[in-house]
Amino acid sequence: MPSKPKLGQNLLIDHQAAERIAAALGDVAGRTVVEIGPGRGAITGELAARASHVLAVELDSEFAAALRRRFPAGRVTILEQDVLRFDFAAARARAGMKLRVVGNLPYYITSPLLLKLAASHAALDLAVLMVQQEVAARVTAAPGSRDYGLLTVTVQIHGPVEPLFTLPPSAFSPPPQVRSTVFRWRFAPRFAELGIADPAGFLRFARRAFAHKRKTLANNLRAAGFAPPAVTAALAQAGIHPQSRAEALPLETLARLWNGFQSAPHADNPQLIGAQEGEPS
Ligand code: SAM
């Protein structure tokens, strides 16, 4: 069965790496684990030996059929569907506890998938995910670094992330063009701690703040429709230098800025509409 590049089918052939990925989920005895894109089952086999139930979500019907033959009904349930349509909340309700998630992700849907996991955070405990090295760098970046941006903020506001290990192209068949990094994401949203009463509004605001990488934060906010005097006042109140870029701001500072706008609303503040327009870059 030839692999389908369109579905991001770079299959893991490094058995040790599959073991390390499964082990990074921690003790999953008694837990339900959702695997995104099981492929030919390199990681699924490891999970079947550790978890009480594995929900393996695979879009490719040939892979799904082969997996059903390899894992007859029991600990592993193969669901042939698009993971972007998978209902994590319903699966969590059926499992009776928060889910752990694992996957060597199909790279073509990495960003929408990370957004979906963020939006499903209430159903999730932790995730161990393999993504392109440069995406992992963005997800785990610190403020002020080249890689820090909207994707970083969107992921990290839902809980801490840590890079685990990186694999060369030779760990996969066919080998991808790039190196791949596994990272762990513990779901522990920071909205309440940062005083953010309207998480969706904050994420829309962040999208505007990071809209143009070359512009200052103030210019991005003005371009989004905030009145210049309101921007100047809010930056000063949050202790942010007028020439700062959003890339320099820790989550705490960005939240302080947003909360400042919220607590002293100006009549001419824009409606920050369309949380789902595009994806974080
Ligand atoms: N886990 C396997 C491994 O490590 O060898 C396969 C990983 S491969 C990078 C990505 C897998 O995701 C493929 O099996 C592919 O068919 C599957 N896939 C692609 N798009 C998907 C989608 N939208 N929903 C579910 N699975 C998908």
Tab-separated table of C-alpha atoms and ligand atoms in Angstrom:
chain	number	residue	atom	x	y	z
A	1	MET	CA	0.000	0.000	0.000
A	2	PRO	CA	1.894	3.139	-1.187
A	3	SER	CA	1.786	6.119	1.172
A	4	LYS	CA	-0.279	9.174	0.268
A	5	PRO	CA	1.823	12.350	0.534
A	6	LYS	CA	-1.334	14.487	0.467
A	7	LEU	CA	-2.386	12.932	3.776
A	8	GLY	CA	1.012	13.613	5.353
A	9	GLN	CA	1.839	9.912	5.504
A	10	ASN	CA	5.457	9.931	6.675
A	11	LEU	CA	5.369	6.779	8.762
A	12	LEU	CA	7.574	6.283	11.792
A	13	ILE	CA	10.035	3.402	11.324
A	14	ASP	CA	12.140	4.100	14.442
A	15	HIS	CA	10.734	1.664	16.991
A	16	GLN	CA	12.570	3.261	19.927
A	17	ALA	CA	11.046	6.623	19.068
A	18	ALA	CA	7.550	5.074	19.083
A	19	GLU	CA	8.264	3.714	22.581
A	20	ARG	CA	9.517	7.107	23.779
A	21	ILE	CA	6.425	8.852	22.450
A	22	ALA	CA	4.097	6.424	24.231
A	23	ALA	CA	6.157	6.662	27.438
A	24	ALA	CA	5.955	10.475	27.333
A	25	LEU	CA	2.212	10.156	27.991
A	26	GLY	CA	3.029	8.958	31.500
A	27	ASP	CA	1.064	6.253	33.248
A	28	VAL	CA	-1.979	5.601	31.064
A	29	ALA	CA	-3.139	2.364	32.683
A	30	GLY	CA	-6.830	3.005	33.358
A	31	ARG	CA	-6.981	5.857	30.831
A	32	THR	CA	-8.385	6.479	27.379
A	33	VAL	CA	-5.827	7.736	24.873
A	34	VAL	CA	-6.827	9.325	21.564
A	35	GLU	CA	-4.311	8.737	18.791
A	36	ILE	CA	-4.401	11.158	15.873
A	37	GLY	CA	-3.490	9.487	12.562
A	38	PRO	CA	-2.346	5.983	13.619
A	39	GLY	CA	-1.194	5.131	10.069
A	40	ARG	CA	0.173	1.576	10.105
A	41	GLY	CA	0.127	1.487	13.905
A	42	ALA	CA	3.755	2.243	14.863
A	43	ILE	CA	2.631	4.120	17.997
A	44	THR	CA	-0.740	2.333	18.357
A	45	GLY	CA	0.979	-0.956	19.229
A	46	GLU	CA	2.811	0.749	22.098
A	47	LEU	CA	-0.384	2.389	23.317
A	48	ALA	CA	-2.360	-0.877	23.201
A	49	ALA	CA	0.144	-2.362	25.642
A	50	ARG	CA	-0.183	0.552	28.090
A	51	ALA	CA	-3.646	2.185	28.012
A	52	SER	CA	-6.989	0.704	28.960
A	53	HIS	CA	-8.554	2.107	25.779
A	54	VAL	CA	-7.129	3.605	22.596
A	55	LEU	CA	-9.319	5.615	20.225
A	56	ALA	CA	-7.355	5.739	16.985
A	57	VAL	CA	-8.700	8.320	14.514
A	58	GLU	CA	-7.547	7.647	10.937
A	59	LEU	CA	-8.812	9.290	7.758
A	60	ASP	CA	-7.330	6.797	5.282
A	61	SER	CA	-9.780	3.917	4.759
A	62	GLU	CA	-7.044	1.451	3.724
A	63	PHE	CA	-5.039	2.165	6.869
A	64	ALA	CA	-8.204	1.964	8.972
A	65	ALA	CA	-9.100	-1.464	7.520
A	66	ALA	CA	-5.576	-2.810	8.061
A	67	LEU	CA	-5.581	-1.500	11.654
A	68	ARG	CA	-8.912	-3.227	12.338
A	69	ARG	CA	-7.370	-6.503	11.214
A	70	ARG	CA	-4.307	-5.938	13.387
A	71	PHE	CA	-6.287	-4.802	16.450
A	72	PRO	CA	-9.551	-6.765	16.543
A	73	ALA	CA	-12.251	-5.169	18.748
A	74	GLY	CA	-11.054	-4.725	22.290
A	75	ARG	CA	-8.644	-2.211	23.728
A	76	VAL	CA	-8.194	-0.392	20.427
A	77	THR	CA	-11.100	1.242	18.602
A	78	ILE	CA	-10.370	2.413	15.067
A	79	LEU	CA	-12.467	5.388	14.002
A	80	GLU	CA	-12.303	6.134	10.294
A	81	GLN	CA	-12.829	9.885	10.216
A	82	ASP	CA	-11.247	13.307	9.865
A	83	VAL	CA	-9.763	14.206	13.248
A	84	LEU	CA	-10.756	17.831	12.652
A	85	ARG	CA	-14.348	16.603	13.051
A	86	PHE	CA	-13.636	14.410	16.069
A	87	ASP	CA	-15.722	15.351	19.117
A	88	PHE	CA	-13.246	15.356	22.029
A	89	ALA	CA	-15.924	16.516	24.508
A	90	ALA	CA	-18.191	13.551	23.685
A	91	ALA	CA	-15.259	11.118	23.895
A	92	ARG	CA	-14.283	12.593	27.251
A	93	ALA	CA	-17.850	12.135	28.514
A	94	ARG	CA	-17.848	8.484	27.407
A	95	ALA	CA	-14.417	7.879	28.973
A	96	GLY	CA	-15.535	9.419	32.269
A	97	MET	CA	-12.255	11.296	32.593
A	98	LYS	CA	-10.077	13.726	30.704
A	99	LEU	CA	-8.317	12.297	27.663
A	100	ARG	CA	-4.657	12.010	26.814
A	101	VAL	CA	-3.834	12.645	23.174
A	102	VAL	CA	-0.916	11.473	21.076
A	103	GLY	CA	0.028	11.753	17.437
A	104	ASN	CA	2.680	11.949	14.798
A	105	LEU	CA	0.623	14.664	13.177
A	106	PRO	CA	-0.210	14.889	9.497
A	107	TYR	CA	1.699	18.102	8.909
A	108	TYR	CA	-0.791	19.646	6.482
A	109	ILE	CA	-3.334	20.135	9.287
A	110	THR	CA	-0.983	20.986	12.172
A	111	SER	CA	-2.246	24.529	12.839
A	112	PRO	CA	-5.999	23.784	12.688
A	113	LEU	CA	-5.409	20.704	14.825
A	114	LEU	CA	-3.541	22.666	17.510
A	115	LEU	CA	-6.408	25.207	17.474
A	116	LYS	CA	-8.934	22.380	17.807
A	117	LEU	CA	-7.053	20.891	20.763
A	118	ALA	CA	-6.883	24.345	22.370
A	119	ALA	CA	-10.639	24.781	21.876
A	120	SER	CA	-11.221	21.270	23.301
A	121	HIS	CA	-9.000	21.893	26.346
A	122	ALA	CA	-11.763	21.140	28.858
A	123	ALA	CA	-11.812	17.531	27.626
A	124	LEU	CA	-8.046	17.073	27.670
A	125	ASP	CA	-5.387	16.285	30.221
A	126	LEU	CA	-2.201	16.259	28.177
A	127	ALA	CA	-0.956	15.726	24.648
A	128	VAL	CA	2.294	14.376	23.202
A	129	LEU	CA	2.597	15.533	19.614
A	130	MET	CA	5.152	15.248	16.843
A	131	VAL	CA	5.314	18.216	14.493
A	132	GLN	CA	7.837	19.805	12.152
A	133	GLN	CA	10.806	21.119	14.112
A	134	GLU	CA	10.100	24.717	13.115
A	135	VAL	CA	6.483	24.454	14.314
A	136	ALA	CA	7.658	23.013	17.647
A	137	ALA	CA	10.080	25.946	17.915
A	138	ARG	CA	7.156	28.348	17.515
A	139	VAL	CA	4.909	26.497	19.942
A	140	THR	CA	7.560	26.364	22.676
A	141	ALA	CA	9.168	29.803	22.028
A	142	ALA	CA	9.924	32.353	24.736
A	143	PRO	CA	8.909	36.026	24.358
A	144	GLY	CA	11.431	38.110	22.437
A	145	SER	CA	12.646	35.180	20.344
A	146	ARG	CA	12.257	35.053	16.569
A	147	ASP	CA	9.767	32.181	16.817
A	148	TYR	CA	7.428	33.782	19.368
A	149	GLY	CA	4.094	34.735	17.849
A	150	LEU	CA	0.369	34.152	17.725
A	151	LEU	CA	0.704	30.344	17.589
A	152	THR	CA	2.885	30.459	20.720
A	153	VAL	CA	0.381	32.571	22.627
A	154	THR	CA	-2.611	30.534	21.459
A	155	VAL	CA	-1.028	27.271	22.614
A	156	GLN	CA	0.698	28.451	25.788
A	157	ILE	CA	-2.354	30.267	27.174
A	158	HIS	CA	-3.971	26.801	27.307
A	159	GLY	CA	-1.128	25.282	29.296
A	160	PRO	CA	2.634	24.763	29.476
A	161	VAL	CA	4.571	23.065	26.678
A	162	GLU	CA	7.965	21.393	26.707
A	163	PRO	CA	10.051	20.084	23.796
A	164	LEU	CA	11.055	16.436	24.326
A	165	PHE	CA	13.220	15.206	21.433
A	166	THR	CA	13.910	15.700	17.731
A	167	LEU	CA	14.101	13.048	15.007
A	168	PRO	CA	15.907	13.155	11.644
A	169	PRO	CA	14.083	12.483	8.351
A	170	SER	CA	15.590	8.958	8.321
A	171	ALA	CA	13.261	7.966	11.198
A	172	PHE	CA	10.357	7.971	8.705
A	173	SER	CA	9.287	6.295	5.480
A	174	PRO	CA	9.175	8.080	3.155
A	175	PRO	CA	11.566	10.594	4.777
A	176	PRO	CA	10.096	14.111	5.047
A	177	GLN	CA	12.090	17.197	3.991
A	178	VAL	CA	12.453	18.420	7.562
A	179	ARG	CA	13.309	17.274	11.076
A	180	SER	CA	10.475	16.496	13.475
A	181	THR	CA	10.145	17.377	17.163
A	182	VAL	CA	8.014	15.778	19.842
A	183	PHE	CA	6.603	18.107	22.489
A	184	ARG	CA	4.329	17.691	25.500
A	185	TRP	CA	1.416	20.029	26.240
A	186	ARG	CA	-0.280	19.959	29.632
A	187	PHE	CA	-3.753	21.456	29.444
A	188	ALA	CA	-4.074	23.993	32.262
A	189	PRO	CA	-5.639	27.170	30.830
A	190	ARG	CA	-4.296	30.416	32.287
A	191	PHE	CA	-7.278	32.687	31.583
A	192	ALA	CA	-8.543	32.913	35.186
A	193	GLU	CA	-5.044	33.390	36.612
A	194	LEU	CA	-4.411	36.246	34.147
A	195	GLY	CA	-7.775	37.868	34.902
A	196	ILE	CA	-9.114	37.242	31.385
A	197	ALA	CA	-12.904	37.039	31.643
A	198	ASP	CA	-13.501	36.630	27.905
A	199	PRO	CA	-11.008	34.076	26.471
A	200	ALA	CA	-12.377	34.267	22.924
A	201	GLY	CA	-12.146	38.084	23.001
A	202	PHE	CA	-8.556	37.885	24.251
A	203	LEU	CA	-7.580	35.489	21.436
A	204	ARG	CA	-9.157	37.819	18.851
A	205	PHE	CA	-7.213	40.697	20.395
A	206	ALA	CA	-3.966	38.671	20.229
A	207	ARG	CA	-4.629	37.995	16.549
A	208	ARG	CA	-4.789	41.758	15.926
A	209	ALA	CA	-1.730	42.475	18.087
A	210	PHE	CA	0.386	40.012	16.041
A	211	ALA	CA	-1.231	40.798	12.676
A	212	HIS	CA	1.867	42.258	10.976
A	213	LYS	CA	5.228	41.105	12.257
A	214	ARG	CA	7.063	44.212	11.024
A	215	LYS	CA	4.697	46.679	12.647
A	216	THR	CA	4.878	47.848	16.223
A	217	LEU	CA	2.159	46.681	18.581
A	218	ALA	CA	0.720	50.219	18.628
A	219	ASN	CA	0.520	50.314	14.831
A	220	ASN	CA	-1.137	46.897	14.688
A	221	LEU	CA	-3.748	48.004	17.214
A	222	ARG	CA	-4.373	51.271	15.355
A	223	ALA	CA	-4.702	49.315	12.105
A	224	ALA	CA	-7.281	47.121	13.877
A	225	GLY	CA	-9.335	50.232	14.577
A	226	PHE	CA	-8.370	51.209	18.119
A	227	ALA	CA	-8.239	55.002	18.491
A	228	PRO	CA	-4.639	56.294	18.749
A	229	PRO	CA	-5.151	58.054	22.144
A	230	ALA	CA	-6.685	54.876	23.569
A	231	VAL	CA	-3.714	52.825	22.348
A	232	THR	CA	-1.200	55.270	23.828
A	233	ALA	CA	-3.023	55.295	27.172
A	234	ALA	CA	-3.446	51.514	27.337
A	235	LEU	CA	0.227	50.853	26.520
A	236	ALA	CA	1.344	53.325	29.190
A	237	GLN	CA	-1.037	51.829	31.736
A	238	ALA	CA	0.278	48.309	31.030
A	239	GLY	CA	3.893	49.542	31.281
A	240	ILE	CA	4.658	48.738	27.623
A	241	HIS	CA	7.160	50.831	25.641
A	242	PRO	CA	5.353	52.656	22.790
A	243	GLN	CA	7.711	51.129	20.184
A	244	SER	CA	7.315	47.511	21.433
A	245	ARG	CA	6.321	44.705	19.126
A	246	ALA	CA	3.850	42.069	20.264
A	247	GLU	CA	6.637	39.473	19.854
A	248	ALA	CA	8.373	40.966	22.906
A	249	LEU	CA	5.441	40.630	25.294
A	250	PRO	CA	5.076	37.783	27.778
A	251	LEU	CA	1.547	36.423	28.091
A	252	GLU	CA	1.112	38.262	31.383
A	253	THR	CA	1.828	41.639	29.742
A	254	LEU	CA	-0.417	40.974	26.763
A	255	ALA	CA	-3.199	39.989	29.184
A	256	ARG	CA	-2.621	43.178	31.216
A	257	LEU	CA	-2.952	45.243	28.038
A	258	TRP	CA	-6.178	43.491	27.029
A	259	ASN	CA	-7.605	43.841	30.523
A	260	GLY	CA	-6.744	47.563	30.411
A	261	PHE	CA	-8.811	47.978	27.249
A	262	GLN	CA	-11.618	45.997	28.862
A	263	SER	CA	-11.743	47.946	32.106
A	264	ALA	CA	-11.554	51.378	30.449
A	265	PRO	CA	-13.521	50.859	27.263
A	266	HIS	CA	-13.429	53.602	24.701
A	267	ALA	CA	-16.480	54.217	22.600
A	268	ASP	CA	-14.407	53.910	19.445
A	269	ASN	CA	-12.802	50.551	20.271
A	270	PRO	CA	-13.359	48.195	17.351
A	271	GLN	CA	-15.469	45.088	17.537
A	272	LEU	CA	-12.836	42.350	17.326
A	273	ILE	CA	-14.793	39.932	15.235
A	274	GLY	CA	-13.980	36.603	13.637
A	275	ALA	CA	-11.929	34.465	16.034
A	276	GLN	CA	-11.665	31.688	13.476
A	277	GLU	CA	-10.551	33.727	10.477
A	278	GLY	CA	-7.299	32.190	9.237
A	279	GLU	CA	-4.852	30.387	11.469
A	280	PRO	CA	-2.166	31.602	13.777
A	281	SER	CA	1.156	32.020	11.991
B	1	SAM	N1	1.137	7.446	13.480
B	1	SAM	C1	1.695	6.894	12.270
B	1	SAM	C2	3.190	6.798	12.409
B	1	SAM	O1	3.737	7.491	13.268
B	1	SAM	O2	3.801	6.031	11.650
B	1	SAM	C3	1.315	7.724	11.045
B	1	SAM	C4	1.709	9.173	11.096
B	1	SAM	S1	1.529	10.026	9.564
B	1	SAM	C5	2.645	11.358	9.811
B	1	SAM	C6	-0.038	10.871	9.693
B	1	SAM	C7	-1.259	9.968	9.683
B	1	SAM	O3	-2.431	10.796	9.795
B	1	SAM	C8	-1.450	9.151	8.423
B	1	SAM	O4	-1.808	7.844	8.767
B	1	SAM	C9	-2.612	9.842	7.686
B	1	SAM	O5	-3.366	8.981	6.877
B	1	SAM	C10	-3.405	10.348	8.868
B	1	SAM	N2	-4.267	11.516	8.571
B	1	SAM	C11	-4.068	12.485	7.653
B	1	SAM	N3	-5.041	13.394	7.704
B	1	SAM	C12	-5.875	13.022	8.688
B	1	SAM	C13	-7.080	13.558	9.218
B	1	SAM	N4	-7.601	14.701	8.738
B	1	SAM	N5	-7.710	12.892	10.221
B	1	SAM	C14	-7.184	11.722	10.707
B	1	SAM	N6	-6.039	11.171	10.243
B	1	SAM	C15	-5.394	11.801	9.248
